[in-house]
JSON list of C-alpha atoms and ligand atoms in Angstrom, two decimals:
[
{"chain": "A", "resi": 1, "resn": "MET", "atom": "CA", "xyz": [-15.79, -16.01, 11.92]},
{"chain": "A", "resi": 2, "resn": "THR", "atom": "CA", "xyz": [-12.55, -16.25, 13.88]},
{"chain": "A", "resi": 3, "resn": "LEU", "atom": "CA", "xyz": [-9.35, -14.56, 12.81]},
{"chain": "A", "resi": 4, "resn": "GLN", "atom": "CA", "xyz": [-7.85, -17.97, 11.98]},
{"chain": "A", "resi": 5, "resn": "GLU", "atom": "CA", "xyz": [-10.81, -18.77, 9.73]},
{"chain": "A", "resi": 6, "resn": "ARG", "atom": "CA", "xyz": [-10.53, -15.42, 7.97]},
{"chain": "A", "resi": 7, "resn": "ILE", "atom": "CA", "xyz": [-6.82, -15.88, 7.38]},
{"chain": "A", "resi": 8, "resn": "ALA", "atom": "CA", "xyz": [-7.35, -19.39, 6.03]},
{"chain": "A", "resi": 9, "resn": "GLY", "atom": "CA", "xyz": [-10.13, -18.15, 3.76]},
{"chain": "A", "resi": 10, "resn": "VAL", "atom": "CA", "xyz": [-7.97, -15.35, 2.36]},
{"chain": "A", "resi": 11, "resn": "GLU", "atom": "CA", "xyz": [-5.02, -17.70, 1.82]},
{"chain": "A", "resi": 12, "resn": "GLU", "atom": "CA", "xyz": [-7.27, -20.03, -0.14]},
{"chain": "A", "resi": 13, "resn": "ARG", "atom": "CA", "xyz": [-8.64, -17.21, -2.29]},
{"chain": "A", "resi": 14, "resn": "VAL", "atom": "CA", "xyz": [-5.15, -15.80, -2.95]},
{"chain": "A", "resi": 15, "resn": "ALA", "atom": "CA", "xyz": [-3.97, -19.27, -3.98]},
{"chain": "A", "resi": 16, "resn": "ARG", "atom": "CA", "xyz": [-6.94, -19.70, -6.30]},
{"chain": "A", "resi": 17, "resn": "ALA", "atom": "CA", "xyz": [-6.38, -16.30, -7.96]},
{"chain": "A", "resi": 18, "resn": "CYS", "atom": "CA", "xyz": [-2.69, -17.15, -8.42]},
{"chain": "A", "resi": 19, "resn": "ALA", "atom": "CA", "xyz": [-3.55, -20.52, -9.94]},
{"chain": "A", "resi": 20, "resn": "ALA", "atom": "CA", "xyz": [-6.07, -18.89, -12.28]},
{"chain": "A", "resi": 21, "resn": "SER", "atom": "CA", "xyz": [-3.45, -16.48, -13.59]},
{"chain": "A", "resi": 22, "resn": "GLY", "atom": "CA", "xyz": [-0.36, -18.71, -13.57]},
{"chain": "A", "resi": 23, "resn": "ARG", "atom": "CA", "xyz": [1.33, -16.80, -10.75]},
{"chain": "A", "resi": 24, "resn": "ASP", "atom": "CA", "xyz": [3.42, -18.03, -7.86]},
{"chain": "A", "resi": 25, "resn": "VAL", "atom": "CA", "xyz": [1.80, -17.40, -4.45]},
{"chain": "A", "resi": 26, "resn": "ALA", "atom": "CA", "xyz": [5.22, -16.37, -3.13]},
{"chain": "A", "resi": 27, "resn": "ASP", "atom": "CA", "xyz": [5.00, -13.28, -5.37]},
{"chain": "A", "resi": 28, "resn": "VAL", "atom": "CA", "xyz": [1.83, -11.99, -3.72]},
{"chain": "A", "resi": 29, "resn": "LYS", "atom": "CA", "xyz": [2.26, -10.54, -0.24]},
{"chain": "A", "resi": 30, "resn": "VAL", "atom": "CA", "xyz": [-0.69, -9.79, 2.02]},
{"chain": "A", "resi": 31, "resn": "ILE", "atom": "CA", "xyz": [-0.78, -6.66, 4.17]},
{"chain": "A", "resi": 32, "resn": "ALA", "atom": "CA", "xyz": [-3.20, -6.68, 7.10]},
{"chain": "A", "resi": 33, "resn": "VAL", "atom": "CA", "xyz": [-4.96, -3.30, 7.19]},
{"chain": "A", "resi": 34, "resn": "THR", "atom": "CA", "xyz": [-5.76, -2.71, 10.84]},
{"chain": "A", "resi": 35, "resn": "LYS", "atom": "CA", "xyz": [-7.36, 0.74, 10.74]},
{"chain": "A", "resi": 36, "resn": "TYR", "atom": "CA", "xyz": [-10.80, -0.69, 11.63]},
{"chain": "A", "resi": 37, "resn": "VAL", "atom": "CA", "xyz": [-9.65, -2.85, 14.53]},
{"chain": "A", "resi": 38, "resn": "SER", "atom": "CA", "xyz": [-8.42, -2.47, 18.11]},
{"chain": "A", "resi": 39, "resn": "LEU", "atom": "CA", "xyz": [-4.93, -2.74, 19.50]},
{"chain": "A", "resi": 40, "resn": "GLU", "atom": "CA", "xyz": [-5.83, -6.17, 20.90]},
{"chain": "A", "resi": 41, "resn": "THR", "atom": "CA", "xyz": [-6.77, -7.38, 17.43]},
{"chain": "A", "resi": 42, "resn": "VAL", "atom": "CA", "xyz": [-3.55, -6.03, 15.91]},
{"chain": "A", "resi": 43, "resn": "SER", "atom": "CA", "xyz": [-1.69, -8.00, 18.55]},
{"chain": "A", "resi": 44, "resn": "ALA", "atom": "CA", "xyz": [-3.64, -11.15, 17.64]},
{"chain": "A", "resi": 45, "resn": "VAL", "atom": "CA", "xyz": [-2.95, -10.56, 13.93]},
{"chain": "A", "resi": 46, "resn": "LEU", "atom": "CA", "xyz": [0.79, -10.43, 14.61]},
{"chain": "A", "resi": 47, "resn": "GLU", "atom": "CA", "xyz": [0.56, -13.51, 16.84]},
{"chain": "A", "resi": 48, "resn": "ALA", "atom": "CA", "xyz": [-1.21, -15.33, 14.02]},
{"chain": "A", "resi": 49, "resn": "GLY", "atom": "CA", "xyz": [1.85, -14.79, 11.88]},
{"chain": "A", "resi": 50, "resn": "LEU", "atom": "CA", "xyz": [0.81, -11.90, 9.66]},
{"chain": "A", "resi": 51, "resn": "GLY", "atom": "CA", "xyz": [3.86, -9.68, 9.76]},
{"chain": "A", "resi": 52, "resn": "ASP", "atom": "CA", "xyz": [2.83, -6.79, 7.53]},
{"chain": "A", "resi": 53, "resn": "ILE", "atom": "CA", "xyz": [0.54, -4.24, 9.18]},
{"chain": "A", "resi": 54, "resn": "ALA", "atom": "CA", "xyz": [-0.97, -1.14, 7.56]},
{"chain": "A", "resi": 55, "resn": "GLU", "atom": "CA", "xyz": [-2.60, 1.96, 8.93]},
{"chain": "A", "resi": 56, "resn": "SER", "atom": "CA", "xyz": [-3.88, 5.01, 7.10]},
{"chain": "A", "resi": 57, "resn": "ARG", "atom": "CA", "xyz": [-3.86, 7.76, 9.75]},
{"chain": "A", "resi": 58, "resn": "TRP", "atom": "CA", "xyz": [-1.06, 8.47, 12.21]},
{"chain": "A", "resi": 59, "resn": "GLN", "atom": "CA", "xyz": [-3.49, 9.59, 14.91]},
{"chain": "A", "resi": 60, "resn": "ASP", "atom": "CA", "xyz": [-5.16, 6.15, 14.87]},
{"chain": "A", "resi": 61, "resn": "ALA", "atom": "CA", "xyz": [-1.94, 4.23, 14.37]},
{"chain": "A", "resi": 62, "resn": "GLU", "atom": "CA", "xyz": [0.02, 5.87, 17.18]},
{"chain": "A", "resi": 63, "resn": "PRO", "atom": "CA", "xyz": [-1.16, 3.78, 20.17]},
{"chain": "A", "resi": 64, "resn": "LYS", "atom": "CA", "xyz": [-0.90, 0.60, 18.12]},
{"chain": "A", "resi": 65, "resn": "TRP", "atom": "CA", "xyz": [2.56, 1.43, 16.86]},
{"chain": "A", "resi": 66, "resn": "ASN", "atom": "CA", "xyz": [3.75, 2.46, 20.32]},
{"chain": "A", "resi": 67, "resn": "ALA", "atom": "CA", "xyz": [2.71, -0.91, 21.70]},
{"chain": "A", "resi": 68, "resn": "LEU", "atom": "CA", "xyz": [3.55, -3.17, 18.76]},
{"chain": "A", "resi": 69, "resn": "GLY", "atom": "CA", "xyz": [5.81, -1.26, 16.39]},
{"chain": "A", "resi": 70, "resn": "HIS", "atom": "CA", "xyz": [8.80, -3.40, 17.32]},
{"chain": "A", "resi": 71, "resn": "LYS", "atom": "CA", "xyz": [6.96, -6.40, 15.88]},
{"chain": "A", "resi": 72, "resn": "GLY", "atom": "CA", "xyz": [6.27, -6.81, 12.21]},
{"chain": "A", "resi": 73, "resn": "THR", "atom": "CA", "xyz": [6.71, -4.45, 9.30]},
{"chain": "A", "resi": 74, "resn": "TRP", "atom": "CA", "xyz": [4.57, -1.33, 9.16]},
{"chain": "A", "resi": 75, "resn": "HIS", "atom": "CA", "xyz": [3.07, 0.23, 6.05]},
{"chain": "A", "resi": 76, "resn": "PHE", "atom": "CA", "xyz": [1.54, 3.69, 5.81]},
{"chain": "A", "resi": 77, "resn": "ILE", "atom": "CA", "xyz": [-1.26, 3.58, 3.22]},
{"chain": "A", "resi": 78, "resn": "GLY", "atom": "CA", "xyz": [-3.33, 6.72, 3.79]},
{"chain": "A", "resi": 79, "resn": "HIS", "atom": "CA", "xyz": [-3.06, 10.26, 2.52]},
{"chain": "A", "resi": 80, "resn": "LEU", "atom": "CA", "xyz": [0.03, 11.66, 4.24]},
{"chain": "A", "resi": 81, "resn": "GLN", "atom": "CA", "xyz": [0.06, 15.27, 5.33]},
{"chain": "A", "resi": 82, "resn": "THR", "atom": "CA", "xyz": [3.46, 16.87, 5.06]},
{"chain": "A", "resi": 83, "resn": "ASN", "atom": "CA", "xyz": [3.43, 17.88, 8.73]},
{"chain": "A", "resi": 84, "resn": "LYS", "atom": "CA", "xyz": [2.93, 14.21, 9.73]},
{"chain": "A", "resi": 85, "resn": "VAL", "atom": "CA", "xyz": [6.07, 12.97, 7.99]},
{"chain": "A", "resi": 86, "resn": "LYS", "atom": "CA", "xyz": [8.10, 13.52, 11.14]},
{"chain": "A", "resi": 87, "resn": "ASP", "atom": "CA", "xyz": [5.77, 11.13, 12.98]},
{"chain": "A", "resi": 88, "resn": "VAL", "atom": "CA", "xyz": [5.92, 8.27, 10.53]},
{"chain": "A", "resi": 89, "resn": "ILE", "atom": "CA", "xyz": [9.53, 8.36, 9.35]},
{"chain": "A", "resi": 90, "resn": "GLY", "atom": "CA", "xyz": [11.59, 5.55, 10.85]},
{"chain": "A", "resi": 91, "resn": "LYS", "atom": "CA", "xyz": [8.41, 3.82, 12.07]},
{"chain": "A", "resi": 92, "resn": "PHE", "atom": "CA", "xyz": [6.76, 2.78, 8.83]},
{"chain": "A", "resi": 93, "resn": "GLN", "atom": "CA", "xyz": [9.13, 0.92, 6.54]},
{"chain": "A", "resi": 94, "resn": "TYR", "atom": "CA", "xyz": [6.88, 1.49, 3.53]},
{"chain": "A", "resi": 95, "resn": "ILE", "atom": "CA", "xyz": [4.90, 4.54, 2.46]},
{"chain": "A", "resi": 96, "resn": "HIS", "atom": "CA", "xyz": [2.29, 3.67, -0.17]},
{"chain": "A", "resi": 97, "resn": "SER", "atom": "CA", "xyz": [0.94, 7.15, -0.81]},
{"chain": "A", "resi": 98, "resn": "LEU", "atom": "CA", "xyz": [3.60, 9.42, -2.28]},
{"chain": "A", "resi": 99, "resn": "ASP", "atom": "CA", "xyz": [1.55, 11.69, -4.55]},
{"chain": "A", "resi": 100, "resn": "ARG", "atom": "CA", "xyz": [3.23, 15.10, -4.68]},
{"chain": "A", "resi": 101, "resn": "LEU", "atom": "CA", "xyz": [6.56, 16.83, -4.82]},
{"chain": "A", "resi": 102, "resn": "SER", "atom": "CA", "xyz": [6.27, 18.67, -1.49]},
{"chain": "A", "resi": 103, "resn": "LEU", "atom": "CA", "xyz": [5.74, 15.31, 0.23]},
{"chain": "A", "resi": 104, "resn": "ALA", "atom": "CA", "xyz": [8.71, 13.76, -1.58]},
{"chain": "A", "resi": 105, "resn": "ARG", "atom": "CA", "xyz": [10.95, 16.61, -0.44]},
{"chain": "A", "resi": 106, "resn": "GLU", "atom": "CA", "xyz": [9.80, 16.32, 3.16]},
{"chain": "A", "resi": 107, "resn": "LEU", "atom": "CA", "xyz": [10.21, 12.53, 3.20]},
{"chain": "A", "resi": 108, "resn": "HIS", "atom": "CA", "xyz": [13.71, 12.92, 1.79]},
{"chain": "A", "resi": 109, "resn": "LYS", "atom": "CA", "xyz": [14.62, 15.58, 4.32]},
{"chain": "A", "resi": 110, "resn": "LYS", "atom": "CA", "xyz": [13.39, 13.66, 7.34]},
{"chain": "A", "resi": 111, "resn": "ALA", "atom": "CA", "xyz": [14.86, 10.36, 6.11]},
{"chain": "A", "resi": 112, "resn": "ASP", "atom": "CA", "xyz": [18.19, 12.06, 5.50]},
{"chain": "A", "resi": 113, "resn": "ALA", "atom": "CA", "xyz": [18.15, 13.51, 9.03]},
{"chain": "A", "resi": 114, "resn": "ALA", "atom": "CA", "xyz": [17.34, 10.07, 10.45]},
{"chain": "A", "resi": 115, "resn": "GLY", "atom": "CA", "xyz": [20.07, 8.45, 8.36]},
{"chain": "A", "resi": 116, "resn": "LEU", "atom": "CA", "xyz": [17.78, 6.08, 6.51]},
{"chain": "A", "resi": 117, "resn": "THR", "atom": "CA", "xyz": [16.18, 5.43, 3.14]},
{"chain": "A", "resi": 118, "resn": "VAL", "atom": "CA", "xyz": [12.42, 5.14, 2.92]},
{"chain": "A", "resi": 119, "resn": "ASN", "atom": "CA", "xyz": [10.72, 2.70, 0.56]},
{"chain": "A", "resi": 120, "resn": "VAL", "atom": "CA", "xyz": [7.85, 4.34, -1.26]},
{"chain": "A", "resi": 121, "resn": "PHE", "atom": "CA", "xyz": [5.09, 3.55, -3.70]},
{"chain": "A", "resi": 122, "resn": "LEU", "atom": "CA", "xyz": [3.84, 6.31, -5.97]},
{"chain": "A", "resi": 123, "resn": "GLN", "atom": "CA", "xyz": [0.08, 6.57, -5.63]},
{"chain": "A", "resi": 124, "resn": "VAL", "atom": "CA", "xyz": [-1.47, 6.86, -9.07]},
{"chain": "A", "resi": 125, "resn": "ASN", "atom": "CA", "xyz": [-5.05, 7.82, -9.80]},
{"chain": "A", "resi": 126, "resn": "ILE", "atom": "CA", "xyz": [-5.69, 5.38, -12.64]},
{"chain": "A", "resi": 127, "resn": "SER", "atom": "CA", "xyz": [-9.47, 5.62, -12.46]},
{"chain": "A", "resi": 128, "resn": "GLY", "atom": "CA", "xyz": [-9.35, 9.42, -12.73]},
{"chain": "A", "resi": 129, "resn": "GLU", "atom": "CA", "xyz": [-12.02, 9.95, -10.06]},
{"chain": "A", "resi": 130, "resn": "ASP", "atom": "CA", "xyz": [-11.98, 13.46, -8.55]},
{"chain": "A", "resi": 131, "resn": "THR", "atom": "CA", "xyz": [-12.34, 12.02, -5.08]},
{"chain": "A", "resi": 132, "resn": "LYS", "atom": "CA", "xyz": [-9.13, 10.00, -5.26]},
{"chain": "A", "resi": 133, "resn": "PHE", "atom": "CA", "xyz": [-5.63, 11.13, -4.40]},
{"chain": "A", "resi": 134, "resn": "GLY", "atom": "CA", "xyz": [-2.75, 10.23, -6.65]},
{"chain": "A", "resi": 135, "resn": "LEU", "atom": "CA", "xyz": [-0.69, 11.40, -9.58]},
{"chain": "A", "resi": 136, "resn": "ALA", "atom": "CA", "xyz": [-2.26, 11.37, -13.02]},
{"chain": "A", "resi": 137, "resn": "PRO", "atom": "CA", "xyz": [-0.61, 8.54, -14.98]},
{"chain": "A", "resi": 138, "resn": "GLY", "atom": "CA", "xyz": [0.78, 10.98, -17.54]},
{"chain": "A", "resi": 139, "resn": "ASP", "atom": "CA", "xyz": [2.52, 12.98, -14.80]},
{"chain": "A", "resi": 140, "resn": "VAL", "atom": "CA", "xyz": [4.45, 10.04, -13.36]},
{"chain": "A", "resi": 141, "resn": "PRO", "atom": "CA", "xyz": [7.51, 10.12, -15.67]},
{"chain": "A", "resi": 142, "resn": "GLY", "atom": "CA", "xyz": [8.08, 13.82, -14.97]},
{"chain": "A", "resi": 143, "resn": "PHE", "atom": "CA", "xyz": [7.59, 13.23, -11.27]},
{"chain": "A", "resi": 144, "resn": "LEU", "atom": "CA", "xyz": [10.20, 10.47, -11.25]},
{"chain": "A", "resi": 145, "resn": "ARG", "atom": "CA", "xyz": [12.65, 12.77, -13.02]},
{"chain": "A", "resi": 146, "resn": "GLU", "atom": "CA", "xyz": [12.02, 15.51, -10.45]},
{"chain": "A", "resi": 147, "resn": "ILE", "atom": "CA", "xyz": [12.66, 13.26, -7.45]},
{"chain": "A", "resi": 148, "resn": "ALA", "atom": "CA", "xyz": [15.62, 11.41, -8.98]},
{"chain": "A", "resi": 149, "resn": "GLY", "atom": "CA", "xyz": [18.08, 13.39, -6.84]},
{"chain": "A", "resi": 150, "resn": "LEU", "atom": "CA", "xyz": [16.29, 12.61, -3.57]},
{"chain": "A", "resi": 151, "resn": "HIS", "atom": "CA", "xyz": [18.44, 9.66, -2.63]},
{"chain": "A", "resi": 152, "resn": "HIS", "atom": "CA", "xyz": [16.76, 8.94, 0.68]},
{"chain": "A", "resi": 153, "resn": "ILE", "atom": "CA", "xyz": [13.60, 7.95, -1.16]},
{"chain": "A", "resi": 154, "resn": "LYS", "atom": "CA", "xyz": [13.53, 4.65, -2.97]},
{"chain": "A", "resi": 155, "resn": "VAL", "atom": "CA", "xyz": [10.60, 4.17, -5.35]},
{"chain": "A", "resi": 156, "resn": "ILE", "atom": "CA", "xyz": [9.93, 0.45, -5.24]},
{"chain": "A", "resi": 157, "resn": "GLY", "atom": "CA", "xyz": [6.42, 0.38, -6.65]},
{"chain": "A", "resi": 158, "resn": "LEU", "atom": "CA", "xyz": [3.13, 1.92, -7.69]},
{"chain": "A", "resi": 159, "resn": "MET", "atom": "CA", "xyz": [-0.09, 1.95, -5.71]},
{"chain": "A", "resi": 160, "resn": "THR", "atom": "CA", "xyz": [-3.67, 2.53, -6.74]},
{"chain": "A", "resi": 161, "resn": "MET", "atom": "CA", "xyz": [-7.20, 2.19, -5.41]},
{"chain": "A", "resi": 162, "resn": "ALA", "atom": "CA", "xyz": [-10.02, 1.09, -7.67]},
{"chain": "A", "resi": 163, "resn": "PRO", "atom": "CA", "xyz": [-13.50, 2.53, -7.29]},
{"chain": "A", "resi": 164, "resn": "TYR", "atom": "CA", "xyz": [-15.82, 0.32, -5.27]},
{"chain": "A", "resi": 165, "resn": "GLU", "atom": "CA", "xyz": [-17.74, -1.86, -7.70]},
{"chain": "A", "resi": 166, "resn": "ALA", "atom": "CA", "xyz": [-20.59, -4.20, -6.86]},
{"chain": "A", "resi": 167, "resn": "GLU", "atom": "CA", "xyz": [-19.12, -6.41, -9.57]},
{"chain": "A", "resi": 168, "resn": "PRO", "atom": "CA", "xyz": [-15.35, -6.68, -8.83]},
{"chain": "A", "resi": 169, "resn": "GLU", "atom": "CA", "xyz": [-14.61, -7.67, -12.42]},
{"chain": "A", "resi": 170, "resn": "GLN", "atom": "CA", "xyz": [-15.29, -4.04, -13.35]},
{"chain": "A", "resi": 171, "resn": "THR", "atom": "CA", "xyz": [-12.12, -2.97, -11.51]},
{"chain": "A", "resi": 172, "resn": "ARG", "atom": "CA", "xyz": [-9.91, -4.95, -13.90]},
{"chain": "A", "resi": 173, "resn": "PRO", "atom": "CA", "xyz": [-9.02, -2.04, -16.25]},
{"chain": "A", "resi": 174, "resn": "VAL", "atom": "CA", "xyz": [-7.76, 0.01, -13.29]},
{"chain": "A", "resi": 175, "resn": "PHE", "atom": "CA", "xyz": [-5.41, -2.74, -12.10]},
{"chain": "A", "resi": 176, "resn": "ARG", "atom": "CA", "xyz": [-4.32, -3.55, -15.61]},
{"chain": "A", "resi": 177, "resn": "GLY", "atom": "CA", "xyz": [-3.63, 0.15, -16.16]},
{"chain": "A", "resi": 178, "resn": "LEU", "atom": "CA", "xyz": [-1.29, 0.28, -13.16]},
{"chain": "A", "resi": 179, "resn": "ARG", "atom": "CA", "xyz": [0.63, -2.78, -14.36]},
{"chain": "A", "resi": 180, "resn": "GLU", "atom": "CA", "xyz": [0.97, -1.36, -17.86]},
{"chain": "A", "resi": 181, "resn": "LEU", "atom": "CA", "xyz": [2.15, 1.97, -16.45]},
{"chain": "A", "resi": 182, "resn": "ARG", "atom": "CA", "xyz": [4.83, 0.18, -14.40]},
{"chain": "A", "resi": 183, "resn": "ASP", "atom": "CA", "xyz": [6.05, -1.70, -17.46]},
{"chain": "A", "resi": 184, "resn": "LYS", "atom": "CA", "xyz": [6.12, 1.50, -19.52]},
{"chain": "A", "resi": 185, "resn": "LEU", "atom": "CA", "xyz": [8.09, 3.34, -16.81]},
{"chain": "A", "resi": 186, "resn": "ASN", "atom": "CA", "xyz": [10.62, 0.53, -16.69]},
{"chain": "A", "resi": 187, "resn": "LEU", "atom": "CA", "xyz": [11.19, 0.86, -20.42]},
{"chain": "A", "resi": 188, "resn": "LEU", "atom": "CA", "xyz": [12.01, 4.52, -19.79]},
{"chain": "A", "resi": 189, "resn": "ALA", "atom": "CA", "xyz": [14.42, 3.44, -17.02]},
{"chain": "A", "resi": 190, "resn": "LEU", "atom": "CA", "xyz": [13.75, 6.47, -14.82]},
{"chain": "A", "resi": 191, "resn": "THR", "atom": "CA", "xyz": [14.76, 4.72, -11.59]},
{"chain": "A", "resi": 192, "resn": "PRO", "atom": "CA", "xyz": [18.16, 3.20, -10.68]},
{"chain": "A", "resi": 193, "resn": "GLU", "atom": "CA", "xyz": [16.52, -0.22, -10.50]},
{"chain": "A", "resi": 194, "resn": "PRO", "atom": "CA", "xyz": [13.32, -1.35, -12.22]},
{"chain": "A", "resi": 195, "resn": "ILE", "atom": "CA", "xyz": [10.08, -0.69, -10.35]},
{"chain": "A", "resi": 196, "resn": "GLN", "atom": "CA", "xyz": [8.82, -4.10, -9.27]},
{"chain": "A", "resi": 197, "resn": "GLU", "atom": "CA", "xyz": [5.95, -3.72, -6.90]},
{"chain": "A", "resi": 198, "resn": "LEU", "atom": "CA", "xyz": [2.25, -3.14, -7.46]},
{"chain": "A", "resi": 199, "resn": "SER", "atom": "CA", "xyz": [0.24, -2.33, -4.32]},
{"chain": "A", "resi": 200, "resn": "MET", "atom": "CA", "xyz": [-3.34, -2.91, -5.41]},
{"chain": "A", "resi": 201, "resn": "GLY", "atom": "CA", "xyz": [-6.41, -4.85, -4.37]},
{"chain": "A", "resi": 202, "resn": "MET", "atom": "CA", "xyz": [-8.59, -4.51, -1.26]},
{"chain": "A", "resi": 203, "resn": "SER", "atom": "CA", "xyz": [-11.25, -6.73, 0.33]},
{"chain": "A", "resi": 204, "resn": "ASN", "atom": "CA", "xyz": [-13.72, -6.24, -2.47]},
{"chain": "A", "resi": 205, "resn": "ASP", "atom": "CA", "xyz": [-11.43, -6.72, -5.45]},
{"chain": "A", "resi": 206, "resn": "PHE", "atom": "CA", "xyz": [-8.16, -8.42, -4.48]},
{"chain": "A", "resi": 207, "resn": "GLU", "atom": "CA", "xyz": [-8.59, -11.47, -6.67]},
{"chain": "A", "resi": 208, "resn": "VAL", "atom": "CA", "xyz": [-8.91, -9.34, -9.80]},
{"chain": "A", "resi": 209, "resn": "ALA", "atom": "CA", "xyz": [-5.88, -7.30, -8.67]},
{"chain": "A", "resi": 210, "resn": "ILE", "atom": "CA", "xyz": [-3.83, -10.49, -8.24]},
{"chain": "A", "resi": 211, "resn": "GLU", "atom": "CA", "xyz": [-4.82, -11.69, -11.69]},
{"chain": "A", "resi": 212, "resn": "GLU", "atom": "CA", "xyz": [-3.56, -8.36, -13.04]},
{"chain": "A", "resi": 213, "resn": "GLY", "atom": "CA", "xyz": [-0.21, -8.57, -11.26]},
{"chain": "A", "resi": 214, "resn": "ALA", "atom": "CA", "xyz": [-0.58, -7.23, -7.70]},
{"chain": "A", "resi": 215, "resn": "THR", "atom": "CA", "xyz": [2.50, -7.99, -5.60]},
{"chain": "A", "resi": 216, "resn": "TRP", "atom": "CA", "xyz": [1.01, -6.54, -2.39]},
{"chain": "A", "resi": 217, "resn": "VAL", "atom": "CA", "xyz": [-2.70, -6.70, -1.56]},
{"chain": "A", "resi": 218, "resn": "ARG", "atom": "CA", "xyz": [-4.01, -4.49, 1.25]},
{"chain": "A", "resi": 219, "resn": "LEU", "atom": "CA", "xyz": [-6.74, -6.34, 3.15]},
{"chain": "A", "resi": 220, "resn": "GLY", "atom": "CA", "xyz": [-8.80, -4.96, 6.00]},
{"chain": "A", "resi": 221, "resn": "THR", "atom": "CA", "xyz": [-12.37, -6.16, 6.43]},
{"chain": "A", "resi": 222, "resn": "VAL", "atom": "CA", "xyz": [-12.04, -9.57, 4.78]},
{"chain": "A", "resi": 223, "resn": "LEU", "atom": "CA", "xyz": [-8.90, -10.47, 6.74]},
{"chain": "A", "resi": 224, "resn": "VAL", "atom": "CA", "xyz": [-8.98, -8.85, 10.17]},
{"chain": "A", "resi": 225, "resn": "GLY", "atom": "CA", "xyz": [-12.61, -7.74, 10.36]},
{"chain": "A", "resi": 226, "resn": "HIS", "atom": "CA", "xyz": [-14.19, -4.40, 11.06]},
{"chain": "A", "resi": 227, "resn": "GLU", "atom": "CA", "xyz": [-14.92, -3.57, 14.70]},
{"chain": "A", "resi": 228, "resn": "GLU", "atom": "CA", "xyz": [-17.40, -0.84, 15.59]},
{"chain": "A", "resi": 229, "resn": "GLY", "atom": "CA", "xyz": [-15.73, 2.06, 17.30]},
{"chain": "A", "resi": 230, "resn": "ALA", "atom": "CA", "xyz": [-12.19, 0.70, 16.99]},
{"chain": "B", "resi": 301, "resn": "PLP", "atom": "C1", "xyz": [-8.86, 0.87, 4.28]},
{"chain": "B", "resi": 301, "resn": "PLP", "atom": "C2", "xyz": [-7.94, 0.63, 3.18]},
{"chain": "B", "resi": 301, "resn": "PLP", "atom": "C3", "xyz": [-7.71, -0.65, 2.68]},
{"chain": "B", "resi": 301, "resn": "PLP", "atom": "C4", "xyz": [-8.44, -1.90, 3.18]},
{"chain": "B", "resi": 301, "resn": "PLP", "atom": "O1", "xyz": [-9.81, -1.81, 2.99]},
{"chain": "B", "resi": 301, "resn": "PLP", "atom": "P1", "xyz": [-10.76, -3.09, 3.02]},
{"chain": "B", "resi": 301, "resn": "PLP", "atom": "O2", "xyz": [-11.75, -2.83, 1.96]},
{"chain": "B", "resi": 301, "resn": "PLP", "atom": "O3", "xyz": [-11.34, -3.16, 4.38]},
{"chain": "B", "resi": 301, "resn": "PLP", "atom": "O4", "xyz": [-9.92, -4.29, 2.70]},
{"chain": "B", "resi": 301, "resn": "PLP", "atom": "C5", "xyz": [-6.77, -0.80, 1.67]},
{"chain": "B", "resi": 301, "resn": "PLP", "atom": "N1", "xyz": [-6.10, 0.26, 1.17]},
{"chain": "B", "resi": 301, "resn": "PLP", "atom": "C6", "xyz": [-6.29, 1.51, 1.62]},
{"chain": "B", "resi": 301, "resn": "PLP", "atom": "C7", "xyz": [-5.51, 2.63, 1.01]},
{"chain": "B", "resi": 301, "resn": "PLP", "atom": "C8", "xyz": [-7.21, 1.75, 2.63]},
{"chain": "B", "resi": 301, "resn": "PLP", "atom": "O5", "xyz": [-7.40, 3.00, 3.06]}
]
């Protein structure tokens, strides 16, 4: 399948999931996850008009960002080591994986030094799997209170990853749980502005995530492919 065909296929599936759940397609943004593809493919993805690019490791992202960082909007979606914050700050406009206080402090410090504010998603481990990063849902209110003074961090959303399921429908409670957590947090009004965004849904389960309220879906394999050795 060509890149154009993949993009068209994803657009059609996003539209169908929106129609099925009474949502406006304009409220669901697609991020192209390029961690499995080459620099040439990232370039083609940008040329094709997909402006949001995501990577999950700075080491892999570096050559791509150096060549193409001036184009598009870059999202960091992987586990972020505190000592890598200096590499990503000012390059990635969105960080989807804030999951601990030490990382919040470092992001704030480096953003402050750079004179900018970084948009973040709190990663939440809704499924409760040991293998997943993320705050426990019950810890999120306290976490928001602790970082409230870090003005160079703006919490715009929540992010989660569902376990891989052969039957995507089985992921629904995870996505629903993230949406319900967001709504609960907004009732507590712990952020200056309501938390709007939900970063959830990957190649295997994005339609279910959209039906449950995803505002950003992170798509790798189904959208840009998976190249051996890239
Ligand atoms: C790799 C990755 C994705 C995309 O995975 P696909 O299943 O290929 O769509 C999305 N989110 C995160 C956090 C990832 O690491």
